[in-house]
């Protein structure tokens, strides 16, 4: 499709309905229409594999599917077969289902660095449970999180540190301190500043850059030396880095770790996993005070746990992680070549591990630009590519990647025109896209 052909009247109408009934027009801020060019925020009708269709009938190749959760592709047959089998047997009971034991055993076999696991429905519940458990075990109040990582939880201990802290008591936020990624000396300084106060260090083990040599092990050593708990947020790295997560790839075992996103291929399931001696604090087989770890009515719905087991089986048997890396490497190389061919290699920049690529849009002075992001997204959308990131799914084919690179080339040609003109405004089509975390509407 061309820019002249892309029309979204039905999507615009549904977006209006969403804003009338749902604060922000979406149930996840990152899916909001403010994240897309004006009047080009498609509302999805259905998806299959690496493609989605909007309510206007337009077809797109999709990247970052389900905010990185749909890593096998939409409506994956092995996952759906497992889900349908459990739906016919009932999904939620007054006592645990045998599926809960099977899913836990399967998870621990896939992530052998963990000794116990408890399932929930979303990542925030799991990460907050990890923080609560660390505070209970250590008797400390402060949480130290990595300031370079964008999101950990919807709960107060994290949201209070963002530009959207309204409604969160400052005394809660004061208990959260931050450290930069890759700097062991900065973490040591935090422990010196708050001696015997920090319950845990929580971070993603890796994001757009690889951990410096010895960094993750150094964090583990520092945490244990100071009586703190090391927590890896593996919501994104889980399965995309390796079947056993980043901890399996880098060979550093945290005390606790949290998984989600790819775990259910779009079905709602997350996990808190970790060392038995810590996890048992949330159980019944100890002599201490009870810890309210995780207790969710829907956390062990059988169809979601069946989805998780099917995902893990598919990853292991079909080598999905390796496929994600291969597809991502092809895409990254193609995008870089396309940007270079149009003279914008210093402005359209691909970053991250091949299985988890993002792109940066930089202005003429090399600064991140929402205006140029808008221009770039608009060109991608009109070319039939829905890509808030370049995070691949296993459902993509090499031909899909090559088609995406062609569309990126067209977008880079427009980008070059805007740079030469010194103003991207004529190519925006309206207001620029906005950051998710911002103080004002």
Short mmCIF file of C-alpha atoms in Angstrom, two decimals:
data_model
loop_
_atom_site.label_atom_id
_atom_site.label_comp_id
_atom_site.label_asym_id
_atom_site.label_seq_id
_atom_site.Cartn_x
_atom_site.Cartn_y
_atom_site.Cartn_z
CA UNK A 1 0.00 0.00 0.00
CA UNK A 2 1.16 3.57 -0.52
CA UNK A 3 0.67 6.59 1.66
CA UNK A 4 -2.20 7.70 -0.58
CA UNK A 5 -3.94 4.36 -0.20
CA UNK A 6 -3.76 3.89 3.58
CA UNK A 7 -7.03 5.00 5.10
CA UNK A 8 -8.22 4.06 8.57
CA UNK A 9 -11.76 5.42 9.01
CA UNK A 10 -12.99 2.42 10.98
CA UNK A 11 -9.88 2.37 13.15
CA UNK A 12 -10.36 6.05 13.93
CA UNK A 13 -13.98 5.40 14.88
CA UNK A 14 -13.04 2.50 17.16
CA UNK A 15 -10.27 4.60 18.72
CA UNK A 16 -12.93 7.17 19.61
CA UNK A 17 -15.04 4.43 21.18
CA UNK A 18 -12.02 3.23 23.13
CA UNK A 19 -11.26 6.69 24.51
CA UNK A 20 -14.90 7.08 25.54
CA UNK A 21 -14.87 3.84 27.52
CA UNK A 22 -11.21 3.17 28.43
CA UNK A 23 -8.88 5.75 30.05
CA UNK A 24 -6.11 6.40 27.55
CA UNK A 25 -7.88 4.46 24.82
CA UNK A 26 -5.99 1.23 25.51
CA UNK A 27 -5.42 -1.21 28.36
CA UNK A 28 -1.65 -0.86 28.03
CA UNK A 29 -0.10 2.59 27.69
CA UNK A 30 2.43 1.34 25.13
CA UNK A 31 -0.49 0.41 22.84
CA UNK A 32 -2.05 3.88 23.00
CA UNK A 33 -2.81 5.81 19.82
CA UNK A 34 -0.47 8.55 21.05
CA UNK A 35 2.35 6.12 20.28
CA UNK A 36 1.45 6.26 16.56
CA UNK A 37 1.23 9.01 13.95
CA UNK A 38 -1.98 11.00 13.97
CA UNK A 39 -4.87 9.10 12.33
CA UNK A 40 -2.59 6.11 11.66
CA UNK A 41 -3.19 4.02 14.76
CA UNK A 42 -4.71 0.81 13.40
CA UNK A 43 -7.17 -1.13 15.54
CA UNK A 44 -6.52 -4.84 15.06
CA UNK A 45 -9.23 -7.23 13.91
CA UNK A 46 -7.19 -10.45 13.89
CA UNK A 47 -3.73 -11.90 13.42
CA UNK A 48 -2.11 -15.07 12.16
CA UNK A 49 1.57 -15.86 12.23
CA UNK A 50 3.57 -12.67 11.66
CA UNK A 51 0.65 -10.79 10.07
CA UNK A 52 -2.23 -8.76 11.48
CA UNK A 53 -5.27 -7.21 9.81
CA UNK A 54 -6.93 -4.03 11.07
CA UNK A 55 -10.66 -3.31 11.14
CA UNK A 56 -10.27 -1.42 7.84
CA UNK A 57 -8.98 -4.55 6.12
CA UNK A 58 -5.35 -3.46 5.83
CA UNK A 59 -2.70 -6.17 6.23
CA UNK A 60 0.60 -5.58 8.03
CA UNK A 61 3.75 -7.46 8.86
CA UNK A 62 3.95 -7.06 12.64
CA UNK A 63 6.99 -6.66 14.85
CA UNK A 64 7.09 -6.56 18.65
CA UNK A 65 3.95 -8.69 18.61
CA UNK A 66 1.96 -8.46 21.83
CA UNK A 67 4.61 -6.11 23.27
CA UNK A 68 7.18 -8.90 22.72
CA UNK A 69 4.94 -11.61 24.19
CA UNK A 70 3.92 -13.35 20.95
CA UNK A 71 7.30 -14.73 19.98
CA UNK A 72 6.03 -17.78 18.07
CA UNK A 73 3.50 -15.86 16.00
CA UNK A 74 -0.23 -15.37 16.41
CA UNK A 75 -2.53 -18.39 16.73
CA UNK A 76 0.39 -20.81 16.86
CA UNK A 77 -1.06 -24.31 16.23
CA UNK A 78 0.84 -26.18 18.95
CA UNK A 79 -0.13 -23.60 21.55
CA UNK A 80 -3.76 -23.48 20.46
CA UNK A 81 -4.02 -27.27 20.48
CA UNK A 82 -2.79 -27.38 24.08
CA UNK A 83 -5.13 -24.57 25.11
CA UNK A 84 -8.20 -26.11 23.47
CA UNK A 85 -7.52 -29.44 25.15
CA UNK A 86 -7.63 -27.83 28.59
CA UNK A 87 -10.63 -25.60 27.86
CA UNK A 88 -12.74 -28.70 27.35
CA UNK A 89 -11.65 -29.95 30.79
CA UNK A 90 -12.35 -26.84 32.85
CA UNK A 91 -9.97 -23.99 33.55
CA UNK A 92 -10.16 -23.13 37.26
CA UNK A 93 -11.03 -25.22 40.32
CA UNK A 94 -11.29 -24.95 44.10
CA UNK A 95 -8.07 -26.97 44.47
CA UNK A 96 -4.90 -27.12 42.37
CA UNK A 97 -5.06 -28.95 39.08
CA UNK A 98 -2.50 -31.59 38.18
CA UNK A 99 -1.59 -29.19 35.35
CA UNK A 100 -0.07 -26.88 37.97
CA UNK A 101 2.41 -29.56 38.99
CA UNK A 102 3.16 -30.45 35.38
CA UNK A 103 3.69 -26.81 34.40
CA UNK A 104 5.97 -26.15 37.38
CA UNK A 105 8.04 -29.24 36.66
CA UNK A 106 8.28 -28.32 32.99
CA UNK A 107 9.39 -24.77 33.81
CA UNK A 108 12.06 -25.95 36.26
CA UNK A 109 13.36 -28.41 33.68
CA UNK A 110 13.61 -25.61 31.12
CA UNK A 111 15.16 -23.11 33.57
CA UNK A 112 17.31 -25.44 35.70
CA UNK A 113 18.93 -22.55 37.59
CA UNK A 114 15.62 -22.13 39.44
CA UNK A 115 14.54 -24.51 42.20
CA UNK A 116 10.92 -23.46 42.75
CA UNK A 117 8.37 -21.48 40.76
CA UNK A 118 5.03 -19.81 41.31
CA UNK A 119 2.81 -18.65 38.46
CA UNK A 120 0.77 -15.48 38.11
CA UNK A 121 -0.97 -13.55 35.33
CA UNK A 122 1.27 -10.55 34.68
CA UNK A 123 4.83 -9.42 35.09
CA UNK A 124 4.09 -6.74 37.68
CA UNK A 125 2.67 -9.28 40.12
CA UNK A 126 5.80 -11.41 39.78
CA UNK A 127 8.32 -8.59 40.15
CA UNK A 128 6.47 -7.07 43.10
CA UNK A 129 6.32 -10.49 44.75
CA UNK A 130 10.10 -10.75 44.30
CA UNK A 131 10.56 -7.37 45.98
CA UNK A 132 8.18 -8.30 48.81
CA UNK A 133 9.98 -11.60 49.36
CA UNK A 134 13.39 -9.91 49.38
CA UNK A 135 12.16 -7.43 51.98
CA UNK A 136 10.74 -10.23 54.12
CA UNK A 137 13.89 -12.34 53.95
CA UNK A 138 16.30 -9.50 54.65
CA UNK A 139 14.15 -7.42 56.99
CA UNK A 140 15.14 -4.36 54.92
CA UNK A 141 13.01 -1.72 53.23
CA UNK A 142 14.98 -0.23 50.33
CA UNK A 143 14.89 -1.51 46.76
CA UNK A 144 17.70 -0.74 44.30
CA UNK A 145 16.69 -0.90 40.64
CA UNK A 146 18.55 -0.28 37.42
CA UNK A 147 17.77 3.23 36.21
CA UNK A 148 18.61 2.36 32.59
CA UNK A 149 15.79 -0.16 32.26
CA UNK A 150 12.40 1.27 31.34
CA UNK A 151 9.83 -0.78 33.22
CA UNK A 152 9.56 -3.18 36.14
CA UNK A 153 6.04 -2.98 37.56
CA UNK A 154 2.78 -1.03 37.72
CA UNK A 155 3.13 -1.01 41.51
CA UNK A 156 4.07 1.98 43.62
CA UNK A 157 7.67 1.00 44.38
CA UNK A 158 8.51 1.46 40.68
CA UNK A 159 5.93 3.86 39.20
CA UNK A 160 6.86 6.43 41.81
CA UNK A 161 10.28 6.71 40.14
CA UNK A 162 8.81 7.56 36.70
CA UNK A 163 7.55 10.91 35.34
CA UNK A 164 4.00 9.70 36.19
CA UNK A 165 4.11 9.44 40.03
CA UNK A 166 0.70 11.00 40.73
CA UNK A 167 -1.15 9.17 43.48
CA UNK A 168 1.95 7.56 44.96
CA UNK A 169 3.11 8.71 48.42
CA UNK A 170 6.64 10.17 48.30
CA UNK A 171 7.61 8.11 51.34
CA UNK A 172 7.07 5.00 49.19
CA UNK A 173 9.17 6.35 46.34
CA UNK A 174 11.92 7.36 48.77
CA UNK A 175 12.49 3.68 49.51
CA UNK A 176 13.51 3.02 45.90
CA UNK A 177 17.04 3.94 44.83
CA UNK A 178 18.67 3.48 41.44
CA UNK A 179 21.97 2.51 39.86
CA UNK A 180 23.31 2.67 36.28
CA UNK A 181 23.77 -0.49 34.23
CA UNK A 182 27.27 -1.89 33.91
CA UNK A 183 28.83 0.08 36.78
CA UNK A 184 29.76 -2.09 39.76
CA UNK A 185 31.37 0.84 41.57
CA UNK A 186 28.04 2.69 41.56
CA UNK A 187 26.32 -0.30 43.17
CA UNK A 188 29.07 -0.54 45.78
CA UNK A 189 28.54 3.15 46.50
CA UNK A 190 24.81 2.52 47.05
CA UNK A 191 25.56 -0.17 49.60
CA UNK A 192 27.98 2.21 51.33
CA UNK A 193 25.40 5.00 51.35
CA UNK A 194 22.62 2.74 52.68
CA UNK A 195 24.39 0.16 54.85
CA UNK A 196 22.17 -2.77 55.84
CA UNK A 197 19.16 -1.08 54.20
CA UNK A 198 18.97 -2.50 50.66
CA UNK A 199 16.76 -5.57 50.38
CA UNK A 200 17.46 -6.34 46.74
CA UNK A 201 19.05 -5.35 43.47
CA UNK A 202 16.62 -5.73 40.56
CA UNK A 203 17.51 -5.35 36.89
CA UNK A 204 17.14 -6.86 33.47
CA UNK A 205 20.29 -8.95 33.01
CA UNK A 206 20.71 -7.45 29.52
CA UNK A 207 18.87 -5.08 27.20
CA UNK A 208 20.29 -3.20 24.22
CA UNK A 209 23.90 -3.81 25.26
CA UNK A 210 25.63 -6.96 26.41
CA UNK A 211 26.67 -7.03 30.08
CA UNK A 212 30.32 -6.05 30.55
CA UNK A 213 32.57 -9.03 31.33
CA UNK A 214 32.13 -10.05 34.95
CA UNK A 215 29.33 -7.56 35.59
CA UNK A 216 26.50 -9.94 36.42
CA UNK A 217 28.71 -12.14 38.58
CA UNK A 218 30.01 -9.00 40.24
CA UNK A 219 26.48 -7.93 41.08
CA UNK A 220 25.77 -11.32 42.59
CA UNK A 221 28.94 -11.13 44.68
CA UNK A 222 28.15 -7.60 45.86
CA UNK A 223 24.57 -8.47 46.76
CA UNK A 224 25.60 -11.49 48.79
CA UNK A 225 28.48 -9.70 50.49
CA UNK A 226 26.04 -7.03 51.67
CA UNK A 227 23.25 -9.44 52.63
CA UNK A 228 21.01 -8.43 49.74
CA UNK A 229 18.99 -10.44 47.19
CA UNK A 230 19.77 -10.38 43.46
CA UNK A 231 16.67 -10.35 41.22
CA UNK A 232 16.78 -10.74 37.44
CA UNK A 233 13.77 -9.41 35.54
CA UNK A 234 13.67 -11.88 32.64
CA UNK A 235 10.34 -10.76 31.23
CA UNK A 236 12.02 -9.99 27.90
CA UNK A 237 15.25 -11.98 28.05
CA UNK A 238 13.42 -15.16 29.05
CA UNK A 239 13.41 -17.47 26.00
CA UNK A 240 14.62 -14.74 23.62
CA UNK A 241 18.18 -14.96 24.99
CA UNK A 242 18.03 -18.71 25.55
CA UNK A 243 15.42 -21.25 26.61
CA UNK A 244 16.81 -20.88 30.13
CA UNK A 245 16.83 -17.10 29.95
CA UNK A 246 19.76 -14.74 30.21
CA UNK A 247 20.85 -16.52 33.37
CA UNK A 248 21.25 -19.69 31.34
CA UNK A 249 23.16 -17.89 28.60
CA UNK A 250 25.53 -15.91 30.82
CA UNK A 251 25.97 -18.55 33.51
CA UNK A 252 25.06 -16.34 36.48
CA UNK A 253 22.27 -17.55 38.75
CA UNK A 254 20.21 -14.88 40.55
CA UNK A 255 18.48 -15.51 43.85
CA UNK A 256 15.11 -14.77 42.25
CA UNK A 257 13.98 -14.21 38.69
CA UNK A 258 10.75 -13.28 36.96
CA UNK A 259 9.47 -14.48 33.58
CA UNK A 260 6.51 -13.56 31.39
CA UNK A 261 5.83 -12.25 27.89
CA UNK A 262 7.12 -15.06 25.64
CA UNK A 263 6.22 -17.65 28.28
CA UNK A 264 2.57 -17.80 27.13
CA UNK A 265 2.83 -16.63 23.49
CA UNK A 266 0.12 -14.06 24.21
CA UNK A 267 -1.77 -16.00 26.89
CA UNK A 268 -1.63 -14.44 30.34
CA UNK A 269 0.99 -16.22 32.43
CA UNK A 270 4.05 -15.07 34.35
CA UNK A 271 6.38 -16.71 36.83
CA UNK A 272 8.43 -15.96 39.91
CA UNK A 273 11.26 -18.46 40.26
CA UNK A 274 14.29 -18.83 42.46
CA UNK A 275 16.24 -20.51 45.21
CA UNK A 276 14.26 -22.93 47.33
CA UNK A 277 15.33 -21.44 50.66
CA UNK A 278 13.91 -18.05 49.62
CA UNK A 279 10.83 -19.25 47.78
CA UNK A 280 9.79 -21.46 50.72
CA UNK A 281 9.29 -18.30 52.79
CA UNK A 282 6.08 -17.96 50.79
CA UNK A 283 5.08 -21.55 51.54
CA UNK A 284 4.09 -23.73 54.49
CA UNK A 285 7.21 -25.80 55.14
CA UNK A 286 9.13 -23.54 57.49
CA UNK A 287 8.91 -22.37 61.10
CA UNK A 288 8.96 -18.59 60.56
CA UNK A 289 6.26 -15.99 60.05
CA UNK A 290 4.19 -16.53 56.94
CA UNK A 291 4.95 -14.38 53.88
CA UNK A 292 2.15 -13.40 51.51
CA UNK A 293 4.04 -14.12 48.31
CA UNK A 294 1.58 -14.57 45.44
CA UNK A 295 -2.08 -15.53 45.60
CA UNK A 296 -4.08 -15.02 42.41
CA UNK A 297 -7.48 -16.45 41.56
CA UNK A 298 -6.58 -16.82 37.91
CA UNK A 299 -2.82 -17.36 38.22
CA UNK A 300 -3.04 -21.08 37.53
CA UNK A 301 -5.76 -21.24 34.89
CA UNK A 302 -5.11 -24.54 33.19
CA UNK A 303 -5.29 -23.26 29.61
CA UNK A 304 -2.63 -20.58 30.26
CA UNK A 305 -0.31 -23.10 31.93
CA UNK A 306 -0.89 -25.47 29.01
CA UNK A 307 0.09 -22.65 26.67
CA UNK A 308 3.29 -22.12 28.66
CA UNK A 309 4.19 -25.79 28.47
CA UNK A 310 3.54 -25.84 24.72
CA UNK A 311 5.70 -22.74 24.25
CA UNK A 312 8.59 -24.30 26.13
CA UNK A 313 8.30 -27.56 24.19
CA UNK A 314 8.21 -25.67 20.89
CA UNK A 315 11.26 -23.58 21.78
CA UNK A 316 13.31 -26.62 22.73
CA UNK A 317 12.21 -28.97 19.96
CA UNK A 318 12.20 -26.43 17.13
CA UNK A 319 15.21 -24.30 18.10
CA UNK A 320 13.12 -21.13 18.20
CA UNK A 321 15.70 -18.98 20.00
CA UNK A 322 18.27 -19.68 17.28
CA UNK A 323 15.67 -18.85 14.63
CA UNK A 324 14.85 -15.53 16.31
CA UNK A 325 18.53 -14.63 16.29
CA UNK A 326 18.96 -15.60 12.64
CA UNK A 327 15.92 -13.57 11.54
CA UNK A 328 17.02 -10.61 13.64
CA UNK A 329 20.53 -10.67 12.21
CA UNK A 330 19.13 -10.65 8.67
CA UNK A 331 16.82 -7.76 9.52
CA UNK A 332 19.49 -5.70 11.29
CA UNK A 333 21.94 -6.09 8.42
CA UNK A 334 19.26 -5.16 5.88
CA UNK A 335 18.11 -2.08 7.80
CA UNK A 336 21.67 -0.86 8.24
CA UNK A 337 22.38 -1.32 4.54
CA UNK A 338 19.17 0.46 3.58
CA UNK A 339 19.93 3.37 5.91
CA UNK A 340 23.47 3.64 4.58
CA UNK A 341 22.26 3.58 0.96
CA UNK A 342 20.00 6.58 1.67
CA UNK A 343 22.65 8.45 3.65
CA UNK A 344 20.89 8.19 7.01
CA UNK A 345 23.01 5.51 8.71
CA UNK A 346 23.78 7.93 11.51
CA UNK A 347 20.11 8.72 12.05
CA UNK A 348 18.19 5.43 11.70
CA UNK A 349 20.03 3.19 14.12
CA UNK A 350 19.31 -0.45 14.96
CA UNK A 351 20.28 -1.57 18.46
CA UNK A 352 20.07 -4.59 20.68
CA UNK A 353 20.44 -8.33 20.58
CA UNK A 354 19.30 -9.83 17.27
CA UNK A 355 16.29 -11.47 18.93
CA UNK A 356 15.21 -8.17 20.52
CA UNK A 357 15.98 -5.32 18.12
CA UNK A 358 14.83 -1.74 18.59
CA UNK A 359 15.48 1.29 16.44
CA UNK A 360 16.46 4.85 17.30
CA UNK A 361 15.49 7.87 15.20
CA UNK A 362 17.96 10.71 15.50
CA UNK A 363 17.73 14.28 14.24
CA UNK A 364 20.34 16.22 12.27
CA UNK A 365 22.37 16.74 15.45
CA UNK A 366 22.23 13.08 16.46
CA UNK A 367 19.65 13.57 19.21
CA UNK A 368 16.67 11.23 19.75
CA UNK A 369 13.67 12.76 18.00
CA UNK A 370 9.97 12.01 18.40
CA UNK A 371 9.33 13.98 15.19
CA UNK A 372 11.64 11.77 13.15
CA UNK A 373 10.22 8.69 14.86
CA UNK A 374 6.79 9.83 13.70
CA UNK A 375 8.01 10.27 10.13
CA UNK A 376 9.65 6.84 10.18
CA UNK A 377 6.63 5.05 11.68
CA UNK A 378 4.32 6.74 9.18
CA UNK A 379 6.41 5.50 6.27
CA UNK A 380 6.51 1.97 7.70
CA UNK A 381 2.76 1.87 8.24
CA UNK A 382 1.95 3.10 4.76
CA UNK A 383 4.28 0.38 3.49
CA UNK A 384 2.36 -2.30 5.39
CA UNK A 385 4.78 -2.76 8.30
CA UNK A 386 3.52 -2.29 11.88
CA UNK A 387 6.73 -1.91 13.83
CA UNK A 388 7.06 0.08 17.05
CA UNK A 389 10.26 -1.96 17.33
CA UNK A 390 12.07 -4.50 15.16
CA UNK A 391 11.53 -7.38 17.60
CA UNK A 392 11.03 -10.46 15.43
CA UNK A 393 8.73 -13.44 15.90
CA UNK A 394 9.44 -16.98 14.84
CA UNK A 395 6.55 -16.80 12.37
CA UNK A 396 8.43 -14.45 10.04
CA UNK A 397 9.95 -15.84 6.88
CA UNK A 398 13.12 -14.56 5.26
CA UNK A 399 10.96 -13.09 2.46
CA UNK A 400 9.02 -11.11 5.11
CA UNK A 401 12.25 -9.70 6.46
CA UNK A 402 13.41 -8.76 2.98
CA UNK A 403 10.09 -7.04 2.27
CA UNK A 404 10.45 -5.14 5.54
CA UNK A 405 13.92 -3.99 4.51
CA UNK A 406 12.47 -2.68 1.23
CA UNK A 407 9.89 -0.66 3.16
CA UNK A 408 12.60 0.62 5.50
CA UNK A 409 14.52 1.76 2.43
CA UNK A 410 11.52 3.79 1.30
CA UNK A 411 11.20 5.25 4.79
CA UNK A 412 14.88 6.18 4.80
CA UNK A 413 14.43 8.03 1.48
CA UNK A 414 11.74 10.18 3.13
CA UNK A 415 13.99 10.59 6.18
CA UNK A 416 16.77 11.92 3.94
CA UNK A 417 14.41 14.47 2.37
CA UNK A 418 13.39 15.71 5.82
CA UNK A 419 17.00 16.03 6.93
CA UNK A 420 17.87 17.94 3.78
CA UNK A 421 14.90 20.24 4.30
CA UNK A 422 15.96 20.80 7.90
CA UNK A 423 12.42 20.20 9.15
CA UNK A 424 10.46 16.92 9.33
CA UNK A 425 7.12 18.68 9.95
CA UNK A 426 5.75 18.40 6.36
CA UNK A 427 6.07 14.61 6.58
CA UNK A 428 4.47 14.09 10.01
CA UNK A 429 0.80 14.29 9.02
CA UNK A 430 -0.08 15.83 12.39
CA UNK A 431 1.21 15.84 15.96
CA UNK A 432 4.32 13.77 16.77
CA UNK A 433 4.21 10.52 18.72
CA UNK A 434 4.73 10.84 22.46
CA UNK A 435 6.82 8.99 25.05
CA UNK A 436 4.83 6.60 27.26
CA UNK A 437 6.24 8.04 30.49
CA UNK A 438 5.65 11.78 30.53
CA UNK A 439 4.36 14.22 33.13
CA UNK A 440 1.71 16.03 31.05
CA UNK A 441 -0.96 14.70 28.72
#
